[in-house]
PDB file of C-alpha atoms in Angstrom:
ATOM      1  CA  MET A   1     127.988 118.168  66.176  1.00 48.00           C
ATOM      2  CA  THR A   2     124.696 118.943  67.915  1.00 50.00           C
ATOM      3  CA  ARG A   3     124.460 115.127  69.002  1.00 51.00           C
ATOM      4  CA  SER A   4     128.114 115.689  70.509  1.00 50.00           C
ATOM      5  CA  ILE A   5     127.342 119.030  72.194  1.00 48.00           C
ATOM      6  CA  THR A   6     124.132 117.289  73.790  1.00 56.00           C
ATOM      7  CA  ARG A   7     126.316 114.361  75.034  1.00 56.00           C
ATOM      8  CA  ARG A   8     128.837 116.796  76.599  1.00 58.00           C
ATOM      9  CA  ALA A   9     125.995 118.852  78.209  1.00 53.00           C
ATOM     10  CA  ALA A  10     124.457 115.585  79.664  1.00 51.00           C
ATOM     11  CA  ALA A  11     127.966 114.516  80.864  1.00 52.00           C
ATOM     12  CA  ARG A  12     128.552 117.919  82.620  1.00 57.00           C
ATOM     13  CA  PHE A  13     124.939 117.703  84.125  1.00 50.00           C
ATOM     14  CA  LEU A  14     125.485 114.133  85.296  1.00 52.00           C
ATOM     15  CA  ALA A  15     128.818 115.340  86.901  1.00 51.00           C
ATOM     16  CA  LEU A  16     127.220 118.230  88.566  1.00 51.00           C
ATOM     17  CA  ALA A  17     124.510 116.217  89.902  1.00 50.00           C
ATOM     18  CA  ALA A  18     126.871 113.866  91.474  1.00 51.00           C
ATOM     19  CA  ALA A  19     128.957 116.281  92.994  1.00 48.00           C
ATOM     20  CA  THR A  20     125.663 117.887  94.496  1.00 48.00           C
ATOM     21  CA  LEU A  21     124.781 114.484  95.702  1.00 47.00           C
ATOM     22  CA  VAL A  22     128.193 114.007  97.372  1.00 41.00           C
ATOM     23  CA  GLY A  23     127.968 117.472  98.872  1.00 47.00           C
ATOM     24  CA  PHE A  24     124.494 116.661 100.539  1.00 43.00           C
ATOM     25  CA  ALA A  25     125.798 113.459 101.752  1.00 41.00           C
ATOM     26  CA  ALA A  26     128.776 115.192 103.225  1.00 40.00           C
ATOM     27  CA  HIS A  27     126.523 117.702 104.815  1.00 46.00           C
ATOM     28  CA  ALA A  28     124.324 115.124 106.225  1.00 46.00           C
ATOM     29  CA  GLN A  29     127.306 113.307 107.797  1.00 49.00           C
ATOM     30  CA  ASP A  30     128.466 116.480 109.236  1.00 67.00           C
ATOM     31  CA  LYS A  31     125.353 117.176 111.061  1.00 93.00           C
ATOM     32  CA  PHE A  32     126.325 115.729 114.371  1.00 97.00           C
ATOM     33  CA  ILE A  33     127.895 116.873 117.643  1.00 98.00           C
ATOM     34  CA  VAL A  34     129.949 115.224 120.183  1.00 98.00           C
ATOM     35  CA  MET A  35     128.499 115.238 123.761  1.00 98.00           C
ATOM     36  CA  SER A  36     130.681 114.297 126.760  1.00 96.00           C
ATOM     37  CA  SER A  37     128.492 113.296 129.646  1.00 95.00           C
ATOM     38  CA  THR A  38     128.412 111.051 132.611  1.00 90.00           C
ATOM     39  CA  THR A  39     127.807 107.368 132.759  1.00 87.00           C
ATOM     40  CA  SER A  40     124.675 107.721 134.689  1.00 88.00           C
ATOM     41  CA  THR A  41     122.759 109.420 132.048  1.00 91.00           C
ATOM     42  CA  GLU A  42     124.002 106.774 129.488  1.00 90.00           C
ATOM     43  CA  GLN A  43     123.591 103.632 131.684  1.00 86.00           C
ATOM     44  CA  SER A  44     120.144 104.567 133.052  1.00 90.00           C
ATOM     45  CA  GLY A  45     118.775 104.790 129.599  1.00 92.00           C
ATOM     46  CA  LEU A  46     117.971 108.363 129.375  1.00 95.00           C
ATOM     47  CA  PHE A  47     119.851 109.210 126.352  1.00 96.00           C
ATOM     48  CA  GLY A  48     118.448 106.391 124.726  1.00 95.00           C
ATOM     49  CA  HIS A  49     114.919 108.024 125.111  1.00 96.00           C
ATOM     50  CA  LEU A  50     115.973 111.695 124.958  1.00 97.00           C
ATOM     51  CA  LEU A  51     118.393 112.076 121.951  1.00 97.00           C
ATOM     52  CA  PRO A  52     116.116 110.238 119.220  1.00 97.00           C
ATOM     53  CA  ILE A  53     113.467 112.808 120.165  1.00 97.00           C
ATOM     54  CA  PHE A  54     115.910 115.766 119.659  1.00 98.00           C
ATOM     55  CA  LYS A  55     117.210 114.327 116.388  1.00 97.00           C
ATOM     56  CA  LYS A  56     113.653 114.011 115.060  1.00 96.00           C
ATOM     57  CA  THR A  57     112.926 117.563 115.731  1.00 95.00           C
ATOM     58  CA  SER A  58     116.310 118.905 114.584  1.00 97.00           C
ATOM     59  CA  GLY A  59     118.051 116.619 112.642  1.00 97.00           C
ATOM     60  CA  ILE A  60     121.079 116.558 114.445  1.00 98.00           C
ATOM     61  CA  ASP A  61     122.720 113.326 115.552  1.00 97.00           C
ATOM     62  CA  ILE A  62     124.630 113.233 118.868  1.00 97.00           C
ATOM     63  CA  ARG A  63     127.543 111.167 119.374  1.00 97.00           C
ATOM     64  CA  VAL A  64     128.098 110.428 123.258  1.00 97.00           C
ATOM     65  CA  VAL A  65     131.154 109.731 125.059  1.00 96.00           C
ATOM     66  CA  ALA A  66     130.038 108.421 128.595  1.00 93.00           C
ATOM     67  CA  GLN A  67     132.419 108.762 131.400  1.00 91.00           C
ATOM     68  CA  GLY A  68     133.094 110.214 134.805  1.00 89.00           C
ATOM     69  CA  THR A  69     132.216 114.214 134.967  1.00 91.00           C
ATOM     70  CA  GLY A  70     135.959 114.962 135.720  1.00 91.00           C
ATOM     71  CA  GLN A  71     137.009 113.117 132.687  1.00 92.00           C
ATOM     72  CA  ALA A  72     134.127 114.775 130.530  1.00 94.00           C
ATOM     73  CA  LEU A  73     135.182 118.209 131.561  1.00 96.00           C
ATOM     74  CA  ASP A  74     138.742 117.406 130.758  1.00 96.00           C
ATOM     75  CA  MET A  75     137.500 116.308 127.420  1.00 96.00           C
ATOM     76  CA  GLY A  76     135.837 119.881 126.821  1.00 97.00           C
ATOM     77  CA  ARG A  77     139.093 121.525 127.917  1.00 97.00           C
ATOM     78  CA  ARG A  78     140.887 119.663 125.287  1.00 97.00           C
ATOM     79  CA  GLY A  79     138.050 120.446 122.556  1.00 97.00           C
ATOM     80  CA  ASP A  80     137.185 117.164 121.925  1.00 97.00           C
ATOM     81  CA  ALA A  81     133.461 117.691 122.596  1.00 98.00           C
ATOM     82  CA  ASP A  82     130.871 120.188 121.617  1.00 98.00           C
ATOM     83  CA  VAL A  83     128.513 120.010 124.464  1.00 98.00           C
ATOM     84  CA  LEU A  84     128.773 118.664 128.146  1.00 98.00           C
ATOM     85  CA  PHE A  85     125.971 116.945 130.281  1.00 97.00           C
ATOM     86  CA  VAL A  86     127.507 116.478 133.514  1.00 96.00           C
ATOM     87  CA  HIS A  87     126.830 116.610 137.279  1.00 93.00           C
ATOM     88  CA  ASP A  88     129.155 118.222 139.476  1.00 92.00           C
ATOM     89  CA  GLN A  89     128.093 121.958 139.996  1.00 93.00           C
ATOM     90  CA  VAL A  90     131.432 123.237 141.599  1.00 93.00           C
ATOM     91  CA  ALA A  91     133.659 121.786 138.804  1.00 94.00           C
ATOM     92  CA  GLU A  92     130.981 122.849 136.215  1.00 96.00           C
ATOM     93  CA  GLU A  93     131.390 126.367 137.359  1.00 96.00           C
ATOM     94  CA  LYS A  94     135.029 126.324 137.278  1.00 96.00           C
ATOM     95  CA  PHE A  95     134.982 125.321 133.765  1.00 97.00           C
ATOM     96  CA  VAL A  96     133.003 128.179 132.669  1.00 97.00           C
ATOM     97  CA  ALA A  97     134.993 130.752 134.897  1.00 98.00           C
ATOM     98  CA  GLU A  98     138.097 129.483 133.121  1.00 97.00           C
ATOM     99  CA  GLY A  99     136.538 130.296 129.755  1.00 97.00           C
ATOM    100  CA  PHE A 100     136.150 126.682 128.371  1.00 98.00           C
ATOM    101  CA  GLY A 101     132.366 126.912 128.478  1.00 98.00           C
ATOM    102  CA  LEU A 102     129.769 129.472 127.452  1.00 97.00           C
ATOM    103  CA  GLU A 103     127.404 129.022 130.239  1.00 96.00           C
ATOM    104  CA  ARG A 104     126.256 126.426 132.630  1.00 97.00           C
ATOM    105  CA  ARG A 105     122.447 125.759 132.741  1.00 97.00           C
ATOM    106  CA  PRO A 106     120.623 123.481 135.207  1.00 97.00           C
ATOM    107  CA  VAL A 107     118.656 120.741 133.322  1.00 98.00           C
ATOM    108  CA  MET A 108     117.447 118.104 135.796  1.00 97.00           C
ATOM    109  CA  TYR A 109     118.011 116.457 139.251  1.00 96.00           C
ATOM    110  CA  ASN A 110     117.722 113.133 140.902  1.00 95.00           C
ATOM    111  CA  ASP A 111     119.203 111.896 144.054  1.00 96.00           C
ATOM    112  CA  PHE A 112     122.274 109.671 145.271  1.00 97.00           C
ATOM    113  CA  VAL A 113     121.330 106.516 147.346  1.00 98.00           C
ATOM    114  CA  VAL A 114     123.549 104.190 149.513  1.00 98.00           C
ATOM    115  CA  ILE A 115     123.130 100.473 147.978  1.00 98.00           C
ATOM    116  CA  GLY A 116     124.222  97.530 150.271  1.00 98.00           C
ATOM    117  CA  PRO A 117     123.309  93.931 151.043  1.00 98.00           C
ATOM    118  CA  LYS A 118     119.726  93.654 152.467  1.00 97.00           C
ATOM    119  CA  ALA A 119     121.234  92.050 155.582  1.00 97.00           C
ATOM    120  CA  ASP A 120     123.092  95.360 156.283  1.00 98.00           C
ATOM    121  CA  PRO A 121     126.004  93.964 158.291  1.00 96.00           C
ATOM    122  CA  ALA A 122     127.345  97.518 158.806  1.00 97.00           C
ATOM    123  CA  GLY A 123     124.007  98.676 160.260  1.00 97.00           C
ATOM    124  CA  VAL A 124     123.853 101.728 157.965  1.00 98.00           C
ATOM    125  CA  LYS A 125     120.230 101.725 157.129  1.00 98.00           C
ATOM    126  CA  GLY A 126     118.415 105.215 157.512  1.00 97.00           C
ATOM    127  CA  LYS A 127     118.379 108.529 156.130  1.00 97.00           C
ATOM    128  CA  ASP A 128     121.740 109.926 157.089  1.00 98.00           C
ATOM    129  CA  VAL A 129     124.467 109.651 154.616  1.00 98.00           C
ATOM    130  CA  VAL A 130     127.031 110.891 157.005  1.00 98.00           C
ATOM    131  CA  GLU A 131     126.304 108.609 159.760  1.00 98.00           C
ATOM    132  CA  ALA A 132     126.201 105.726 157.284  1.00 97.00           C
ATOM    133  CA  LEU A 133     129.557 106.284 156.147  1.00 97.00           C
ATOM    134  CA  LYS A 134     131.012 106.773 159.718  1.00 96.00           C
ATOM    135  CA  LYS A 135     129.515 103.146 160.489  1.00 96.00           C
ATOM    136  CA  LEU A 136     131.116 102.003 157.245  1.00 96.00           C
ATOM    137  CA  GLY A 137     134.344 103.564 157.919  1.00 93.00           C
ATOM    138  CA  ALA A 138     134.591 101.785 161.378  1.00 94.00           C
ATOM    139  CA  SER A 139     133.706  98.316 159.949  1.00 94.00           C
ATOM    140  CA  LYS A 140     135.393  95.964 157.649  1.00 91.00           C
ATOM    141  CA  ALA A 141     132.498  95.831 155.363  1.00 95.00           C
ATOM    142  CA  GLU A 142     133.513  96.405 151.471  1.00 97.00           C
ATOM    143  CA  PHE A 143     132.792  99.605 150.037  1.00 97.00           C
ATOM    144  CA  VAL A 144     132.928 100.198 146.345  1.00 98.00           C
ATOM    145  CA  SER A 145     134.272 103.460 145.218  1.00 97.00           C
ATOM    146  CA  ARG A 146     134.054 104.626 141.513  1.00 95.00           C
ATOM    147  CA  GLY A 147     137.478 106.268 142.104  1.00 93.00           C
ATOM    148  CA  ASP A 148     137.081 107.766 138.662  1.00 91.00           C
ATOM    149  CA  LYS A 149     136.919 111.580 139.298  1.00 89.00           C
ATOM    150  CA  SER A 150     133.059 111.411 138.393  1.00 90.00           C
ATOM    151  CA  GLY A 151     130.218 113.519 139.830  1.00 91.00           C
ATOM    152  CA  THR A 152     129.202 110.531 141.958  1.00 94.00           C
ATOM    153  CA  HIS A 153     132.851 109.911 143.205  1.00 94.00           C
ATOM    154  CA  ALA A 154     133.150 113.598 143.997  1.00 93.00           C
ATOM    155  CA  ALA A 155     129.956 113.451 145.999  1.00 95.00           C
ATOM    156  CA  GLU A 156     131.037 110.432 147.857  1.00 96.00           C
ATOM    157  CA  LEU A 157     134.378 112.152 148.898  1.00 95.00           C
ATOM    158  CA  ARG A 158     132.423 115.090 150.185  1.00 95.00           C
ATOM    159  CA  TYR A 159     130.392 112.677 152.270  1.00 97.00           C
ATOM    160  CA  TRP A 160     133.366 110.862 153.638  1.00 97.00           C
ATOM    161  CA  LYS A 161     135.067 114.166 154.659  1.00 95.00           C
ATOM    162  CA  ALA A 162     131.851 115.216 156.435  1.00 96.00           C
ATOM    163  CA  ALA A 163     131.995 111.978 158.137  1.00 96.00           C
ATOM    164  CA  GLY A 164     135.499 112.638 159.270  1.00 95.00           C
ATOM    165  CA  VAL A 165     137.174 110.032 157.212  1.00 93.00           C
ATOM    166  CA  ASP A 166     140.188 111.243 154.983  1.00 91.00           C
ATOM    167  CA  ILE A 167     140.094 108.919 152.220  1.00 92.00           C
ATOM    168  CA  ALA A 168     143.495 110.316 150.826  1.00 86.00           C
ATOM    169  CA  ALA A 169     145.314 109.619 153.975  1.00 88.00           C
ATOM    170  CA  ALA A 170     143.663 106.422 155.308  1.00 88.00           C
ATOM    171  CA  LYS A 171     141.205 104.311 153.550  1.00 92.00           C
ATOM    172  CA  PRO A 172     138.780 102.154 155.609  1.00 93.00           C
ATOM    173  CA  ALA A 173     139.590  98.545 155.657  1.00 91.00           C
ATOM    174  CA  GLY A 174     137.056  97.648 153.131  1.00 94.00           C
ATOM    175  CA  TYR A 175     137.366 100.460 150.562  1.00 96.00           C
ATOM    176  CA  LYS A 176     137.907  99.418 146.951  1.00 96.00           C
ATOM    177  CA  GLU A 177     138.253 101.830 144.164  1.00 96.00           C
ATOM    178  CA  CYS A 178     137.249 100.342 140.915  1.00 96.00           C
ATOM    179  CA  GLY A 179     138.189 103.310 138.348  1.00 93.00           C
ATOM    180  CA  CYS A 180     134.989 102.469 136.576  1.00 93.00           C
ATOM    181  CA  GLY A 181     131.410 103.744 135.559  1.00 90.00           C
ATOM    182  CA  MET A 182     128.226 103.397 137.710  1.00 92.00           C
ATOM    183  CA  GLY A 183     127.171 100.322 136.193  1.00 92.00           C
ATOM    184  CA  PRO A 184     130.133  98.329 136.893  1.00 94.00           C
ATOM    185  CA  ALA A 185     130.533  99.584 140.428  1.00 96.00           C
ATOM    186  CA  LEU A 186     127.115  98.372 140.998  1.00 96.00           C
ATOM    187  CA  ASN A 187     128.149  94.960 139.568  1.00 96.00           C
ATOM    188  CA  ILE A 188     131.272  94.522 141.695  1.00 97.00           C
ATOM    189  CA  ALA A 189     129.077  95.501 144.673  1.00 97.00           C
ATOM    190  CA  ALA A 190     126.459  92.790 143.677  1.00 96.00           C
ATOM    191  CA  SER A 191     129.124  90.125 143.300  1.00 96.00           C
ATOM    192  CA  THR A 192     131.036  90.810 146.488  1.00 95.00           C
ATOM    193  CA  ASN A 193     127.779  91.857 148.583  1.00 95.00           C
ATOM    194  CA  GLY A 194     129.334  95.321 149.153  1.00 97.00           C
ATOM    195  CA  TYR A 195     128.371  98.850 149.644  1.00 98.00           C
ATOM    196  CA  VAL A 196     128.246 101.570 146.984  1.00 98.00           C
ATOM    197  CA  LEU A 197     127.011 105.069 146.558  1.00 98.00           C
ATOM    198  CA  ALA A 198     124.864 105.271 143.268  1.00 96.00           C
ATOM    199  CA  ASP A 199     122.570 107.666 141.417  1.00 93.00           C
ATOM    200  CA  ARG A 200     119.137 106.420 141.671  1.00 94.00           C
ATOM    201  CA  GLY A 201     118.623 106.588 137.815  1.00 91.00           C
ATOM    202  CA  THR A 202     121.239 104.120 137.070  1.00 92.00           C
ATOM    203  CA  TRP A 203     120.158 101.904 140.241  1.00 94.00           C
ATOM    204  CA  LEU A 204     116.658 101.667 138.987  1.00 92.00           C
ATOM    205  CA  SER A 205     117.682 100.648 135.565  1.00 90.00           C
ATOM    206  CA  PHE A 206     120.337  98.177 136.970  1.00 92.00           C
ATOM    207  CA  LYS A 207     119.172  94.556 136.555  1.00 91.00           C
ATOM    208  CA  ASN A 208     121.919  92.508 138.193  1.00 92.00           C
ATOM    209  CA  ARG A 209     120.944  93.436 141.932  1.00 95.00           C
ATOM    210  CA  ALA A 210     121.718  90.007 143.489  1.00 94.00           C
ATOM    211  CA  ASP A 211     121.152  90.693 147.217  1.00 96.00           C
ATOM    212  CA  LEU A 212     121.409  94.434 147.116  1.00 97.00           C
ATOM    213  CA  ALA A 213     118.919  97.049 148.119  1.00 97.00           C
ATOM    214  CA  ILE A 214     118.573 100.793 148.778  1.00 98.00           C
ATOM    215  CA  LEU A 215     119.662 101.475 152.520  1.00 98.00           C
ATOM    216  CA  VAL A 216     120.183 105.188 152.735  1.00 98.00           C
ATOM    217  CA  GLU A 217     118.025 107.563 150.911  1.00 98.00           C
ATOM    218  CA  GLY A 218     116.177 110.786 151.623  1.00 96.00           C
ATOM    219  CA  ASP A 219     119.092 113.083 152.998  1.00 97.00           C
ATOM    220  CA  LYS A 220     118.941 116.536 151.457  1.00 96.00           C
ATOM    221  CA  ARG A 221     122.712 116.151 150.871  1.00 97.00           C
ATOM    222  CA  LEU A 222     121.944 113.260 148.450  1.00 97.00           C
ATOM    223  CA  PHE A 223     120.677 115.967 145.985  1.00 96.00           C
ATOM    224  CA  ASN A 224     122.246 115.491 142.554  1.00 94.00           C
ATOM    225  CA  GLN A 225     122.072 118.357 140.082  1.00 96.00           C
ATOM    226  CA  TYR A 226     122.661 117.882 136.234  1.00 96.00           C
ATOM    227  CA  GLY A 227     123.708 120.761 134.067  1.00 97.00           C
ATOM    228  CA  VAL A 228     124.577 121.416 130.210  1.00 98.00           C
ATOM    229  CA  ILE A 229     127.383 123.464 129.043  1.00 98.00           C
ATOM    230  CA  VAL A 230     128.404 124.465 125.470  1.00 98.00           C
ATOM    231  CA  VAL A 231     132.076 124.280 124.939  1.00 98.00           C
ATOM    232  CA  ASN A 232     133.498 127.637 124.312  1.00 98.00           C
ATOM    233  CA  PRO A 233     134.427 128.191 120.500  1.00 97.00           C
ATOM    234  CA  ALA A 234     137.011 130.912 121.304  1.00 97.00           C
ATOM    235  CA  LYS A 235     139.102 128.240 122.915  1.00 96.00           C
ATOM    236  CA  HIS A 236     138.808 125.872 120.212  1.00 96.00           C
ATOM    237  CA  ALA A 237     137.505 127.015 116.919  1.00 96.00           C
ATOM    238  CA  HIS A 238     136.325 123.791 115.439  1.00 96.00           C
ATOM    239  CA  VAL A 239     133.659 123.469 118.231  1.00 97.00           C
ATOM    240  CA  LYS A 240     129.994 122.867 116.331  1.00 97.00           C
ATOM    241  CA  LYS A 241     128.817 125.753 118.556  1.00 97.00           C
ATOM    242  CA  ASP A 242     125.535 126.393 116.653  1.00 97.00           C
ATOM    243  CA  MET A 243     124.450 122.806 116.777  1.00 98.00           C
ATOM    244  CA  ALA A 244     125.578 122.353 120.325  1.00 98.00           C
ATOM    245  CA  GLN A 245     123.628 125.460 121.360  1.00 98.00           C
ATOM    246  CA  ALA A 246     120.518 124.073 119.691  1.00 98.00           C
ATOM    247  CA  PHE A 247     120.703 121.105 121.893  1.00 98.00           C
ATOM    248  CA  ALA A 248     121.403 123.122 125.064  1.00 98.00           C
ATOM    249  CA  ASP A 249     118.371 125.177 124.201  1.00 98.00           C
ATOM    250  CA  TRP A 250     116.152 122.352 123.544  1.00 98.00           C
ATOM    251  CA  VAL A 251     116.790 120.414 126.582  1.00 98.00           C
ATOM    252  CA  VAL A 252     115.953 123.263 128.835  1.00 98.00           C
ATOM    253  CA  SER A 253     112.751 124.067 126.639  1.00 97.00           C
ATOM    254  CA  PRO A 254     109.453 123.054 127.685  1.00 97.00           C
ATOM    255  CA  ALA A 255     109.762 120.097 124.952  1.00 97.00           C
ATOM    256  CA  GLY A 256     112.910 118.980 126.343  1.00 98.00           C
ATOM    257  CA  GLN A 257     111.873 119.138 129.996  1.00 98.00           C
ATOM    258  CA  ALA A 258     108.865 117.128 129.122  1.00 97.00           C
ATOM    259  CA  ALA A 259     110.761 114.353 127.364  1.00 97.00           C
ATOM    260  CA  ILE A 260     112.941 113.989 130.498  1.00 97.00           C
ATOM    261  CA  ALA A 261     109.850 113.890 132.856  1.00 97.00           C
ATOM    262  CA  GLU A 262     108.517 111.171 130.411  1.00 97.00           C
ATOM    263  CA  TYR A 263     111.415 108.792 131.020  1.00 96.00           C
ATOM    264  CA  LYS A 264     110.450 105.953 133.526  1.00 94.00           C
ATOM    265  CA  ILE A 265     111.287 102.496 134.495  1.00 92.00           C
ATOM    266  CA  GLY A 266     108.421 100.305 135.985  1.00 90.00           C
ATOM    267  CA  GLY A 267     106.297 103.537 136.302  1.00 93.00           C
ATOM    268  CA  GLU A 268     108.944 105.285 138.274  1.00 91.00           C
ATOM    269  CA  GLN A 269     110.475 108.577 137.054  1.00 93.00           C
ATOM    270  CA  LEU A 270     114.327 108.673 136.969  1.00 93.00           C
ATOM    271  CA  PHE A 271     115.107 112.302 136.434  1.00 95.00           C
ATOM    272  CA  PHE A 272     112.941 115.507 137.424  1.00 96.00           C
ATOM    273  CA  PRO A 273     113.316 118.628 135.202  1.00 97.00           C
ATOM    274  CA  ASN A 274     114.348 121.961 136.704  1.00 97.00           C
ATOM    275  CA  ALA A 275     115.602 124.129 134.065  1.00 96.00           C
ATOM    276  CA  GLY A 276     115.522 127.691 135.130  1.00 82.00           C
ATOM    277  CA  THR A 277     116.924 127.014 138.824  1.00 80.00           C
ATOM    278  CA  LYS A 278     120.224 127.998 139.865  1.00 70.00           C
TER     279      LYS A 278
END
């Protein structure tokens, strides 16, 4: 009788231990968030550097969906992401004003550059991005537009408008839209000897440069700000707000800002932390 009771007790203990282990495993698997971000932060290699550091300090894994900022914001609107890391301030502020995000916080910046063939057949080389696009618009040189509603695409359209070119009404002769990320757009420009607007971070990490070089840089209008936004759980109750907030707080903290500043390629810093600015 005693042996039977002992066996039953042992069986109950083993069942309880197994259930506990399953519970722990499920909890570990659940300790992740989805971040919708731009292709530039992914393709530049920044996240490959940054996210393991965050995971080591927090235990939280981040699954990145890299796409254009417009698509990233739409993903947040649908509740398919917990946190956004994007670079179109006007669109970001609208997202928060509409109640889809809790707060937009600046994280870092770099700049845009106009890339083109070293021979520069359109004669755009210089500092003024607007003058460069005026020359491109008047030429038949190929210009590769991302055409994907990304932050880079939004900036490009602003520059064309300032140059007096209405892309919606009449595209320049060489204007081509790829509907693709920054890396593929650079690849197309490299294969066709065309021009393209790129963020400097992706350009610095880009290997297939062929005959391309930076032709336009240094214009203050080329400033490129990135921000982080936690998706509002009041809109989507399943959002993992606490873990998303932990990442947002970390990336603007001294530790997160230092990790961003540490990321370099060939000794050149790709992104510059500026949390606390507007």
